[in-house]
Short mmCIF file of C-alpha atoms in Angstrom, two decimals:
data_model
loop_
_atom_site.label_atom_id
_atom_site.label_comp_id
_atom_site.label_asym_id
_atom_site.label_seq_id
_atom_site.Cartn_x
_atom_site.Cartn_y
_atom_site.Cartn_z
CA UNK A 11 -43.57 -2.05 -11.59
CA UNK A 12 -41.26 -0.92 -8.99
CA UNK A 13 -37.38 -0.60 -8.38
CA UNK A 14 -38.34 -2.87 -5.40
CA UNK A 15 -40.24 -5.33 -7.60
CA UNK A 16 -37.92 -5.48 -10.93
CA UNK A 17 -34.95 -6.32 -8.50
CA UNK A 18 -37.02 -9.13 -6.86
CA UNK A 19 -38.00 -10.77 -10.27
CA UNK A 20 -34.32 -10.47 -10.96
CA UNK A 21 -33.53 -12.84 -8.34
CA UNK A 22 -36.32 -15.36 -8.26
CA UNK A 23 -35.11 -15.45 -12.01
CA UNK A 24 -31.35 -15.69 -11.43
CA UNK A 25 -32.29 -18.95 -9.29
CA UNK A 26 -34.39 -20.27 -11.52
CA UNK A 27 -31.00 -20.19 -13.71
CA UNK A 28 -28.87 -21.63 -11.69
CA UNK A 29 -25.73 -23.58 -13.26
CA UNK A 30 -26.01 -20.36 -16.30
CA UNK A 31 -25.60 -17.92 -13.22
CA UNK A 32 -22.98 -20.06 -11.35
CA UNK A 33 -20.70 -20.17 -14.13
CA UNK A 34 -21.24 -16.51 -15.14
CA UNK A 35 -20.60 -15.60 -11.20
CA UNK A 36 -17.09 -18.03 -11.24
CA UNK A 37 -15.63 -15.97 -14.49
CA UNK A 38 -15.90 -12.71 -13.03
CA UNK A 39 -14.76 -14.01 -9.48
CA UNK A 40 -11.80 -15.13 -11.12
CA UNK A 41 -10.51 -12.04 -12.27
CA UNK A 42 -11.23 -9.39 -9.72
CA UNK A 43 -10.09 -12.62 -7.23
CA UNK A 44 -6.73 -12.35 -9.39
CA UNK A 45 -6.76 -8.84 -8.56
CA UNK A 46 -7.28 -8.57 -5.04
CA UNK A 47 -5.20 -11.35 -3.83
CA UNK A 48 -2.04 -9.92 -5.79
CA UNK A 49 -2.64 -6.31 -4.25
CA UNK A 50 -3.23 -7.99 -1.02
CA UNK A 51 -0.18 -10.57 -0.96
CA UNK A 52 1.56 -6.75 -2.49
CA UNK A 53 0.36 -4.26 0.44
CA UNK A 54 1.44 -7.66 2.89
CA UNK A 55 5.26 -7.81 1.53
CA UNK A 56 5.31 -3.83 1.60
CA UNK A 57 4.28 -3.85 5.17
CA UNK A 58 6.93 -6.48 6.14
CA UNK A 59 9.35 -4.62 4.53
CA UNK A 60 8.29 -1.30 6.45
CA UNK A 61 8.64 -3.15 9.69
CA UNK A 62 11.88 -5.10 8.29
CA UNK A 63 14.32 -1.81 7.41
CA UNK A 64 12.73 0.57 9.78
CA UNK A 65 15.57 -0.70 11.99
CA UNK A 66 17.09 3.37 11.00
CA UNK A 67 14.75 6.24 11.46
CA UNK A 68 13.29 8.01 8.63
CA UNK A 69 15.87 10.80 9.60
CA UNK A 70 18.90 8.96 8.61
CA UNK A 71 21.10 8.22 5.62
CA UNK A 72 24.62 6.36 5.31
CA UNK A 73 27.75 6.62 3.04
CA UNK A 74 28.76 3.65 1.17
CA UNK A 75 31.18 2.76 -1.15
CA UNK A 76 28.73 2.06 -3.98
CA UNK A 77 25.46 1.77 -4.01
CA UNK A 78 23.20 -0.69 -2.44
CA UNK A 79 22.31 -3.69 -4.68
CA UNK A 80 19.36 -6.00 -3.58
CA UNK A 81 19.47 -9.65 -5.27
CA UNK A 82 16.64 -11.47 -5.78
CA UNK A 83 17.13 -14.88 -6.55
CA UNK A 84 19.36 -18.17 -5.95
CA UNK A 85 22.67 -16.66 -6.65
CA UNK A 86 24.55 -16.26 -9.79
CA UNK A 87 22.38 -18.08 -12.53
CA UNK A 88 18.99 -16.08 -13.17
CA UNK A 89 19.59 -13.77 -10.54
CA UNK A 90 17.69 -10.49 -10.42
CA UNK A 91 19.14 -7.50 -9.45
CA UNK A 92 17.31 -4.39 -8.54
CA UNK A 93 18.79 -1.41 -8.13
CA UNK A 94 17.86 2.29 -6.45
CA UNK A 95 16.31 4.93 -8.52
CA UNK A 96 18.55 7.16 -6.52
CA UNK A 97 21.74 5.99 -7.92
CA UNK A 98 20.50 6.90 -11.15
CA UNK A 99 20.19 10.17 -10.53
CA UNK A 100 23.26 10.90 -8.54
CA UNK A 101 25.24 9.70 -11.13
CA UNK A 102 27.45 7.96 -8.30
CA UNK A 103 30.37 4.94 -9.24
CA UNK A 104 29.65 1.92 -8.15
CA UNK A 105 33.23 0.79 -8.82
CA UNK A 106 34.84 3.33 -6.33
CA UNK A 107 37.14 2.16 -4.16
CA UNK A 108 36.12 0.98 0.03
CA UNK A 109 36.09 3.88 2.46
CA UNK A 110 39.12 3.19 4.63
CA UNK A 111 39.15 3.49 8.62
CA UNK A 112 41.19 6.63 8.07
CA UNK A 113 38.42 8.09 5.93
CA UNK A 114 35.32 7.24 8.10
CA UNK A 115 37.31 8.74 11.16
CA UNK A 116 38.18 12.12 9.01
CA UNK A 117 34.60 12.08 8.68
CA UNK A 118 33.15 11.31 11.76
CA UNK A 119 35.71 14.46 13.15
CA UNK A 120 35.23 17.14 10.46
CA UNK A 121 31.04 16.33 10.20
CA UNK A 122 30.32 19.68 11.69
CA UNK A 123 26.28 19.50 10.86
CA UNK A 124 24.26 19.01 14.06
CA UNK A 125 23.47 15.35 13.91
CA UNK A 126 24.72 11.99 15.09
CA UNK A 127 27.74 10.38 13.48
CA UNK A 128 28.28 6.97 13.89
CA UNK A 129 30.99 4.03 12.19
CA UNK A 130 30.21 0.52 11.53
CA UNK A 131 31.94 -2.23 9.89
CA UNK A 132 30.23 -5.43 9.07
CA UNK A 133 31.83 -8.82 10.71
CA UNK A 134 30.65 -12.55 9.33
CA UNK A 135 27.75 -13.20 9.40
CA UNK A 136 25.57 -16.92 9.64
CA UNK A 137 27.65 -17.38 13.41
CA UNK A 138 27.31 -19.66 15.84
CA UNK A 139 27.34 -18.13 19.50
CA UNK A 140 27.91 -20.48 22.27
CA UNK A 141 28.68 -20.87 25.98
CA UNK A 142 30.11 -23.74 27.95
CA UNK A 143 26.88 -25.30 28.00
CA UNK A 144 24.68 -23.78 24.96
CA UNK A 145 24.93 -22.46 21.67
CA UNK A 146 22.62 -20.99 19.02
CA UNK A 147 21.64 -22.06 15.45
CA UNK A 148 24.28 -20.78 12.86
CA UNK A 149 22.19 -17.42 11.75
CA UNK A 150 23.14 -14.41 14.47
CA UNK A 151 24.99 -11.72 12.82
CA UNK A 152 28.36 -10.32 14.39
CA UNK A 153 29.09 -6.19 13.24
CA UNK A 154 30.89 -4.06 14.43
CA UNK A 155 30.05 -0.25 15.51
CA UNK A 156 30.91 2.58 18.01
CA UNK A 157 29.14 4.63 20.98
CA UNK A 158 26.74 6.01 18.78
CA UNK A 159 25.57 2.28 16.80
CA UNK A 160 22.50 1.42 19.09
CA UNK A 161 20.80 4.89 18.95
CA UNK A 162 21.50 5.07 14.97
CA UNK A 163 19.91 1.56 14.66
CA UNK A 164 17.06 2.13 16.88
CA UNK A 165 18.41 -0.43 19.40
CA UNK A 166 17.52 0.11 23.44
CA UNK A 167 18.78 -1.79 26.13
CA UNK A 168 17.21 -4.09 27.98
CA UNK A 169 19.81 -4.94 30.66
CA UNK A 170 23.38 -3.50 31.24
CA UNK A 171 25.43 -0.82 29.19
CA UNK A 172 26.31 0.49 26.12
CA UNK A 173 30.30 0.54 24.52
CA UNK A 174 31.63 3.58 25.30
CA UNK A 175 34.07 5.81 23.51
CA UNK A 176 37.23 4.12 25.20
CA UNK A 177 36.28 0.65 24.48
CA UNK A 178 35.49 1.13 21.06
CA UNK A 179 38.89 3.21 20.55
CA UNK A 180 40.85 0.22 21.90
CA UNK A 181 38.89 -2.86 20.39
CA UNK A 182 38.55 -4.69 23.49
CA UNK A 183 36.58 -7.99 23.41
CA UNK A 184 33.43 -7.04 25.02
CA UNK A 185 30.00 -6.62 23.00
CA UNK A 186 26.38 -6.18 23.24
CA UNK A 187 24.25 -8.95 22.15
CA UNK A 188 19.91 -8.90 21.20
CA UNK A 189 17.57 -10.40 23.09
CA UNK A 190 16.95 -13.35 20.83
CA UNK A 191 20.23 -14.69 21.33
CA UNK A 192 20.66 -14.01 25.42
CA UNK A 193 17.43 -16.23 25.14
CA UNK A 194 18.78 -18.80 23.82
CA UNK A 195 21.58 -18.95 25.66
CA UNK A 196 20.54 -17.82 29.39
CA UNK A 197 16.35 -17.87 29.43
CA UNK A 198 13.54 -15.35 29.87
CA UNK A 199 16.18 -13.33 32.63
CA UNK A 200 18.28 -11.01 30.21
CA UNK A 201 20.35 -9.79 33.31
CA UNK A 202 21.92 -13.11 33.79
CA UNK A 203 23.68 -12.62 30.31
CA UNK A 204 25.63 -9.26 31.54
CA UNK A 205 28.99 -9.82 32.71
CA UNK A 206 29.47 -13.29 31.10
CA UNK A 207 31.71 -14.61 28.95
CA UNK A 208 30.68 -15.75 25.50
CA UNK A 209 32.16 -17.26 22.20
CA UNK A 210 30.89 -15.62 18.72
CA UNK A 211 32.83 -16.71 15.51
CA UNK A 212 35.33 -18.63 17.80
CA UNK A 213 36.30 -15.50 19.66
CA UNK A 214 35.84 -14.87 23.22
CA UNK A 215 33.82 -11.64 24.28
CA UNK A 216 32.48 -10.35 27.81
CA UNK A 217 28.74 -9.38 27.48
CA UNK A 218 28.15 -5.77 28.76
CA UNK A 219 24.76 -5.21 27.14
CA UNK A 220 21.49 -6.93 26.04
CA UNK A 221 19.17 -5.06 23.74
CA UNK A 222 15.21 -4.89 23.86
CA UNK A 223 13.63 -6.82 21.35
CA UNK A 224 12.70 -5.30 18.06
CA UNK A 225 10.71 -7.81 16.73
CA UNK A 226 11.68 -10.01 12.88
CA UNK A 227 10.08 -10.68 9.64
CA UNK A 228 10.22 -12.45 6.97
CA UNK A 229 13.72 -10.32 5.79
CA UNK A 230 15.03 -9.60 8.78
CA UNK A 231 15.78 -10.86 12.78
CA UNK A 232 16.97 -7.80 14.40
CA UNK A 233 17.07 -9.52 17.57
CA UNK A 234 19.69 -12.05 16.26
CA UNK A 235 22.78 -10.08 16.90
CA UNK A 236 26.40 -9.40 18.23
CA UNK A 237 27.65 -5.67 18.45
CA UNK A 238 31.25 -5.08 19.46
CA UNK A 239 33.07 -2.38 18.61
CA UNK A 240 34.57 -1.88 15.02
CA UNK A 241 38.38 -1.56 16.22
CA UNK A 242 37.59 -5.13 17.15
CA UNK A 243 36.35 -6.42 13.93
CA UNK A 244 39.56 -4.53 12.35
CA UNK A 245 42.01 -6.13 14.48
CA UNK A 246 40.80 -9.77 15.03
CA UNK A 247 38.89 -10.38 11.19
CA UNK A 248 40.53 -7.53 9.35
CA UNK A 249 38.99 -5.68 6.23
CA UNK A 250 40.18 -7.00 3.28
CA UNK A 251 38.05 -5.74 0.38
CA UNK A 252 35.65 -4.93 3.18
CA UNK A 253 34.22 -1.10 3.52
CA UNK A 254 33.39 1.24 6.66
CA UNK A 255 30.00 2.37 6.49
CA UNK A 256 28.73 5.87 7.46
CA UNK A 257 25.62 6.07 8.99
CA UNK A 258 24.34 10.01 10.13
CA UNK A 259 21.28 10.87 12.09
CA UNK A 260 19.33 14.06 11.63
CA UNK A 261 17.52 16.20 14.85
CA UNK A 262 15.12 17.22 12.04
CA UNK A 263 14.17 14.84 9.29
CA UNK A 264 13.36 18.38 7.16
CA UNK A 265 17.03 19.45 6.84
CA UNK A 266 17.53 15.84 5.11
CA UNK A 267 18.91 17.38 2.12
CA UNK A 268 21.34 20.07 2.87
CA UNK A 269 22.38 17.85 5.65
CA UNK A 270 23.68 15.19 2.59
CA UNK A 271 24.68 18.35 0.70
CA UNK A 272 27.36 19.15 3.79
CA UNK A 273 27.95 15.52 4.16
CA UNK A 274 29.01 15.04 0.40
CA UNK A 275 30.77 18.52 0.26
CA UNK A 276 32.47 17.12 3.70
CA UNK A 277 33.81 14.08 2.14
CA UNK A 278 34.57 14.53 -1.33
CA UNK A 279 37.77 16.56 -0.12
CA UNK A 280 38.55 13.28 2.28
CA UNK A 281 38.03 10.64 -0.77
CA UNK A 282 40.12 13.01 -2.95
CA UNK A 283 38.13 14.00 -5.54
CA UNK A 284 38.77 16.89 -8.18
CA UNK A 285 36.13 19.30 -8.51
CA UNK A 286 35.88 18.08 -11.90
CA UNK A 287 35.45 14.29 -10.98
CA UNK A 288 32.26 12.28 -10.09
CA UNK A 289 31.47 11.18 -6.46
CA UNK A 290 33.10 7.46 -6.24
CA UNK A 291 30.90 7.06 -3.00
CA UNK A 292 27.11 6.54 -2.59
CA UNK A 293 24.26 8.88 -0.48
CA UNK A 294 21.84 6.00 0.56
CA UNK A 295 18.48 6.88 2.86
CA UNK A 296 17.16 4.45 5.14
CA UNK A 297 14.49 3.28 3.82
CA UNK A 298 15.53 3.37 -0.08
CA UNK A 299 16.06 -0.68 -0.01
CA UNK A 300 12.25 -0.95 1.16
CA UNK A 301 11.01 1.97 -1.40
CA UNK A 302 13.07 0.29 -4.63
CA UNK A 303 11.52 -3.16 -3.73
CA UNK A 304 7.87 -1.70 -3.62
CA UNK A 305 8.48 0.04 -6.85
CA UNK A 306 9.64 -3.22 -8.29
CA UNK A 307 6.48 -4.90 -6.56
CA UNK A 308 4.11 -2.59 -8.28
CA UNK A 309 4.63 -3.71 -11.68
CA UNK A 310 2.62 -6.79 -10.27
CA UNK A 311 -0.22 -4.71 -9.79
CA UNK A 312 -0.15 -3.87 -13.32
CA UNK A 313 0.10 -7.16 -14.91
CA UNK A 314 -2.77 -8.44 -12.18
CA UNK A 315 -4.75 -5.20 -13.79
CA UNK A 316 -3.97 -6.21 -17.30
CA UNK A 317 -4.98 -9.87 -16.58
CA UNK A 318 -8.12 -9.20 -14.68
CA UNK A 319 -9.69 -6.41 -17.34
CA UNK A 320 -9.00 -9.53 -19.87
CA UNK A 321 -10.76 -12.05 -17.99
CA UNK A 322 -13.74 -9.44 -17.09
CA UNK A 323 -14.14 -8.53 -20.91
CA UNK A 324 -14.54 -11.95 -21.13
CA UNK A 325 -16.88 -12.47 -18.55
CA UNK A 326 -18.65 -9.46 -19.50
CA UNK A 327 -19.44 -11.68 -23.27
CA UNK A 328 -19.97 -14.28 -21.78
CA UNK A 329 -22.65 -12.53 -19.27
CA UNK A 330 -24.18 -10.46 -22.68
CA UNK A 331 -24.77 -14.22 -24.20
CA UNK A 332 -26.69 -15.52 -21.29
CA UNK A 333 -28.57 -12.65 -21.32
CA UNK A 334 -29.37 -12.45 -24.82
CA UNK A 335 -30.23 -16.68 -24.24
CA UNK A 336 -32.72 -14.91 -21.75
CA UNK A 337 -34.53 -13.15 -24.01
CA UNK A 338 -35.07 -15.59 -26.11
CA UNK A 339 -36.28 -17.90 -23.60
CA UNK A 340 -38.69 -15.67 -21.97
CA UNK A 341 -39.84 -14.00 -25.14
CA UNK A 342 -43.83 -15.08 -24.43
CA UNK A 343 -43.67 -13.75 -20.77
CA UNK A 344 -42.20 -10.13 -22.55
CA UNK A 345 -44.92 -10.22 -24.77
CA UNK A 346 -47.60 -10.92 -22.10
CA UNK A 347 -45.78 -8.24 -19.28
CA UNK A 348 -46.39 -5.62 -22.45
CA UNK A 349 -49.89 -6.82 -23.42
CA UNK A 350 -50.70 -5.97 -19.78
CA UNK A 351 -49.64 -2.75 -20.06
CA UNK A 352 -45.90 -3.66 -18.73
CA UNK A 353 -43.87 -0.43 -20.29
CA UNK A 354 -40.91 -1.11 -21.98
CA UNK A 355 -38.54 1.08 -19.49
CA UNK A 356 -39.29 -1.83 -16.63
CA UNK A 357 -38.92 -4.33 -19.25
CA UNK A 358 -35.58 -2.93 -19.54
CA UNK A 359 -34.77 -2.26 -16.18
CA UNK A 360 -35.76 -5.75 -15.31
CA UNK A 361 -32.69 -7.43 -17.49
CA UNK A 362 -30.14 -4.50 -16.44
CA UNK A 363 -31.15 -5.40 -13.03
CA UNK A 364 -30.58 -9.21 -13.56
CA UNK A 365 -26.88 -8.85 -15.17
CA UNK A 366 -25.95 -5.83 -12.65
CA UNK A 367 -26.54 -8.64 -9.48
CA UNK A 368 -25.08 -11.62 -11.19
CA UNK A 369 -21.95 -9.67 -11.96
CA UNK A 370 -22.25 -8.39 -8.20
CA UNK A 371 -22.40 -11.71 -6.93
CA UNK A 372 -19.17 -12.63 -8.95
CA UNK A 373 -17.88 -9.44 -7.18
CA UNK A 374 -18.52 -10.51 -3.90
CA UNK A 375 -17.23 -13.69 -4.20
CA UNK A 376 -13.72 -12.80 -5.75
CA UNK A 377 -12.90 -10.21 -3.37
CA UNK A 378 -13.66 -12.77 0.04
CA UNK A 379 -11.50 -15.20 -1.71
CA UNK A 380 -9.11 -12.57 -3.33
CA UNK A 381 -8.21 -11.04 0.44
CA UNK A 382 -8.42 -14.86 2.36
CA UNK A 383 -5.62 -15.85 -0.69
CA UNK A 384 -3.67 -12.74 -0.30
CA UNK A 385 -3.68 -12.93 3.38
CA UNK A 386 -1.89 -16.14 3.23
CA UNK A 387 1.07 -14.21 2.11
CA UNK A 388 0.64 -12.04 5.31
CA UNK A 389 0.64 -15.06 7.65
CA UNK A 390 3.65 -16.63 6.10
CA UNK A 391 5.11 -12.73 6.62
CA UNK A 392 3.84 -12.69 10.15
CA UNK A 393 2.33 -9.31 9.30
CA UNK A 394 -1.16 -7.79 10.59
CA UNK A 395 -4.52 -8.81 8.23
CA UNK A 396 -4.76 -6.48 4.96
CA UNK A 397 -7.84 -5.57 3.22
CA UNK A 398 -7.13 -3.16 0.16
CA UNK A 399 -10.29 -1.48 1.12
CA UNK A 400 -10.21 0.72 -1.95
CA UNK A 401 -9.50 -1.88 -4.43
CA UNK A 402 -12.24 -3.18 -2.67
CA UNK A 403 -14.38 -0.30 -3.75
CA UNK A 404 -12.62 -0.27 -7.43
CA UNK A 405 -13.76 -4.00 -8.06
CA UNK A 406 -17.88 -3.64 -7.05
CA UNK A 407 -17.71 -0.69 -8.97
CA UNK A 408 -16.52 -2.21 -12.22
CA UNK A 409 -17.92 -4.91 -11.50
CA UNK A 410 -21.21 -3.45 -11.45
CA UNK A 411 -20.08 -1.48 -14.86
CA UNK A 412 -19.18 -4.60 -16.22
CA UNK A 413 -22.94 -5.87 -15.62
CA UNK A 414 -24.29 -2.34 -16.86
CA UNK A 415 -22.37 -2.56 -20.10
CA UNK A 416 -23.18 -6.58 -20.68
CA UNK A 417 -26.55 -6.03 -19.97
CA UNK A 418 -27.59 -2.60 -21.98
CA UNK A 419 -28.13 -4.57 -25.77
CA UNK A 420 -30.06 -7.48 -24.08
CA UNK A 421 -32.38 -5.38 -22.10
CA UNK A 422 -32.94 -3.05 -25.07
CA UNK A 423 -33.64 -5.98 -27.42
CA UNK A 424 -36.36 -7.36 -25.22
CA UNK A 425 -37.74 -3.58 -24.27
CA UNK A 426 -38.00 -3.46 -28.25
CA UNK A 427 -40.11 -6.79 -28.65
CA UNK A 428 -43.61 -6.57 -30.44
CA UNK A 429 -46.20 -7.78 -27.89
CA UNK A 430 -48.11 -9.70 -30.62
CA UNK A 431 -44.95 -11.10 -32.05
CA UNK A 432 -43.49 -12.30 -28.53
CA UNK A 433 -47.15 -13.89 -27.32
CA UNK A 434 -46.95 -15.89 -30.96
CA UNK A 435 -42.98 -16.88 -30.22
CA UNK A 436 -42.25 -20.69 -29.80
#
């Protein structure tokens, strides 16, 4: 008997088995399902959050205070805080006091690495904007920044100018605002917003500037946005506990490192620090938010891996029983195959062949529902389509391990079957 033929007896078998093979299939869709859908919904998130904090270049970093702490979770009771592998290292206070206008602006004059220097200072946020006759929803941000904000945030313009030095020295009432909001508040033509007067966080500013859009998702609107300059902020809202941040942008990405190594040797001197005494400020690359959260999402992939090996050992006995049920039940047509002159090697190969494409077909079907239920999560994310094409690859391989393994003692029982003994079975 042939490959050809052993693998078509499988099948006209498997179907005559219906509701044994269904139920078999369902297990082991189950788990490698549970498996691809978390890695998809997993590779979905990490791609919004790519998209959401790529905002700064990779050739950036900022100075902070402390360090950056992302909360997941509905505020103070069973909140989860995750926080930077970085600041672990650096062995940085996060109790250090706020960097002061004085200090950002000692810093921004004695930087003397080639690269950008820019200061911002955060303004409230969750603001209506409004003119005479139109106003937004209460969720556009209002920050304040200097000459050098839009090309440190990635920002172009889409109509008028950009603040220059003067304006932002003097904190005069005039701003730059994204496209979503000059939408909403003059149409489709972004010119018609330059020049006018608007009112953000009941204060009155003259538009100069509208910025290309940048695109949101699901942890960020980019687009939703009021820049004026960060004298402004200072002299209208004030500080308070409130700290200048540092942002610094590299010509070459590669000179990342002893471009922080100037820029903490720079400012340790400025925040008065003994040679003796730990940095009471924090070193934080662009994209560090983005990496900590997909370090924290990879422990999902883990427990997914954890639960779907469990549920495939399980299918994997439950696929050796209905094989071993098999043998039983077909013991005469064993016994007749060998008194034929049937060898026990197709015998064998038969029932491998039989639990290797059942355990196939549960495969299949977990990884077209694992990707459709893990795509959900990239609709909701308005992100592209993900297919973890090697998972993909991981699960028909084990998969078809997982029918090897279930199948071996079966097959080699029946291979093993006297043909006098099996013709007399009933």
């Amino acid at each position: 008997m042939k490959t050809g033929d052993s693998i078509a007896l499988s099948f006209r078998t498997i179907k005559s088995n219906r509701l044994r093979t269904v139920i078999t299939v369902i297990i082991i869709a189950l788990g490698i399902m549970a498996l691809i859908a978390i890695i998809t919904a997993v590779d979905a998130v990490n791609n919004s959050l790519t998209e959401s904090f790529s905002t700064m270049g990779a050739n950036t970093f900022s100075l902070r205070y402390k360090e950056r702490v992302v909360q997941i979770g509905g505020g103070k009771h069973g909140e989860t805080k995750l926080v930077s592998k970085n600041s672990l290292k650096e062995k940085v206070s996060s109790e250090g006091k706020p960097i002061t206008y004085d200090e950002a602006r000692l810093f921004k004059q004695r930087y003397t690495f080639p690269a950008l220097v820019g200061i911002a200072l955060a303004g409230p946020n969750n603001i209506v904007v409004s003119t005479d006759t139109k106003k937004t929803n209460p969720d556009v941000r209002l920050v304040g920044g200097d000459e050098n904000y839009l090309t440190l945030n990635g920002y172009d313009l889409a109509a008028g100018r950009n603040l220059n030095q003067t304006e932002v020295e003097s904190g005069t009432s005039i701003c730059v605002i994204g496209e979503a909001v000059a939408e909403k508040l003059y149409g489709d033509n972004l010119q018609q917003a330059v020049d006018k007067i608007i009112t953000a966080a009941n204060i009155q500013y003259k538009v100069v500037g509208v910025l290309q859009n940048k695109g949101s998702s699901a942890f960020l609107n980019a687009d939703k946005i009021v820049i004026t300059s960060y004298n402004n902020i200072r002299r209208i809202f004030g500080t308070g506990t409130q700290s200048y941040n540092i942002a610094v942008m590299l010509n070459d990405m590669k000179l990342m490192d002893p471009a922080i190594a100037e820029a903490t040797g720079s400012f340790r001197p400025i925040r008065r620090l003994e040679i003796n005494e730990d940095n009471n400020f924090y070193i934080d690359k662009s994209d560090s938010i983005a990496q900590t959260l997909m370090t924290n999402l990879s422990f999902l992939q883990y427990a997914t891996m954890a639960i779907a090996l469990i549920t495939l050992i399980g299918a994997a006995i439950g696929l050796m029983n209905i094989m071993l049920v098999a043998v039983n039940e077909r013991t005469k047509e064993i016994g007749l195959i060998k008194a034929i002159g049937g060898k026990a090697a197709q015998i064998k190969a038969q029932f491998l062949w039989e639990s290797i494409i059942i355990s196939l077909l549960g495969a299949v079907l977990g990884i077209i529902a694992g990707i459709l239920l893990g795509n959900i999560v990239a609709v909701l994310l308005k992100t592209s389509f993900v297919v973890p094409w090697l998972w993909v690859v991981i699960g028909i391989c084990v998969c078809s391990l997982v029918g090897l393994l279930a199948g071996l003692y079966p097959a080699y029982k029946a291979s093993k079957l006297d043909p006098i003994d099996a013709l007399r079975y009933e």
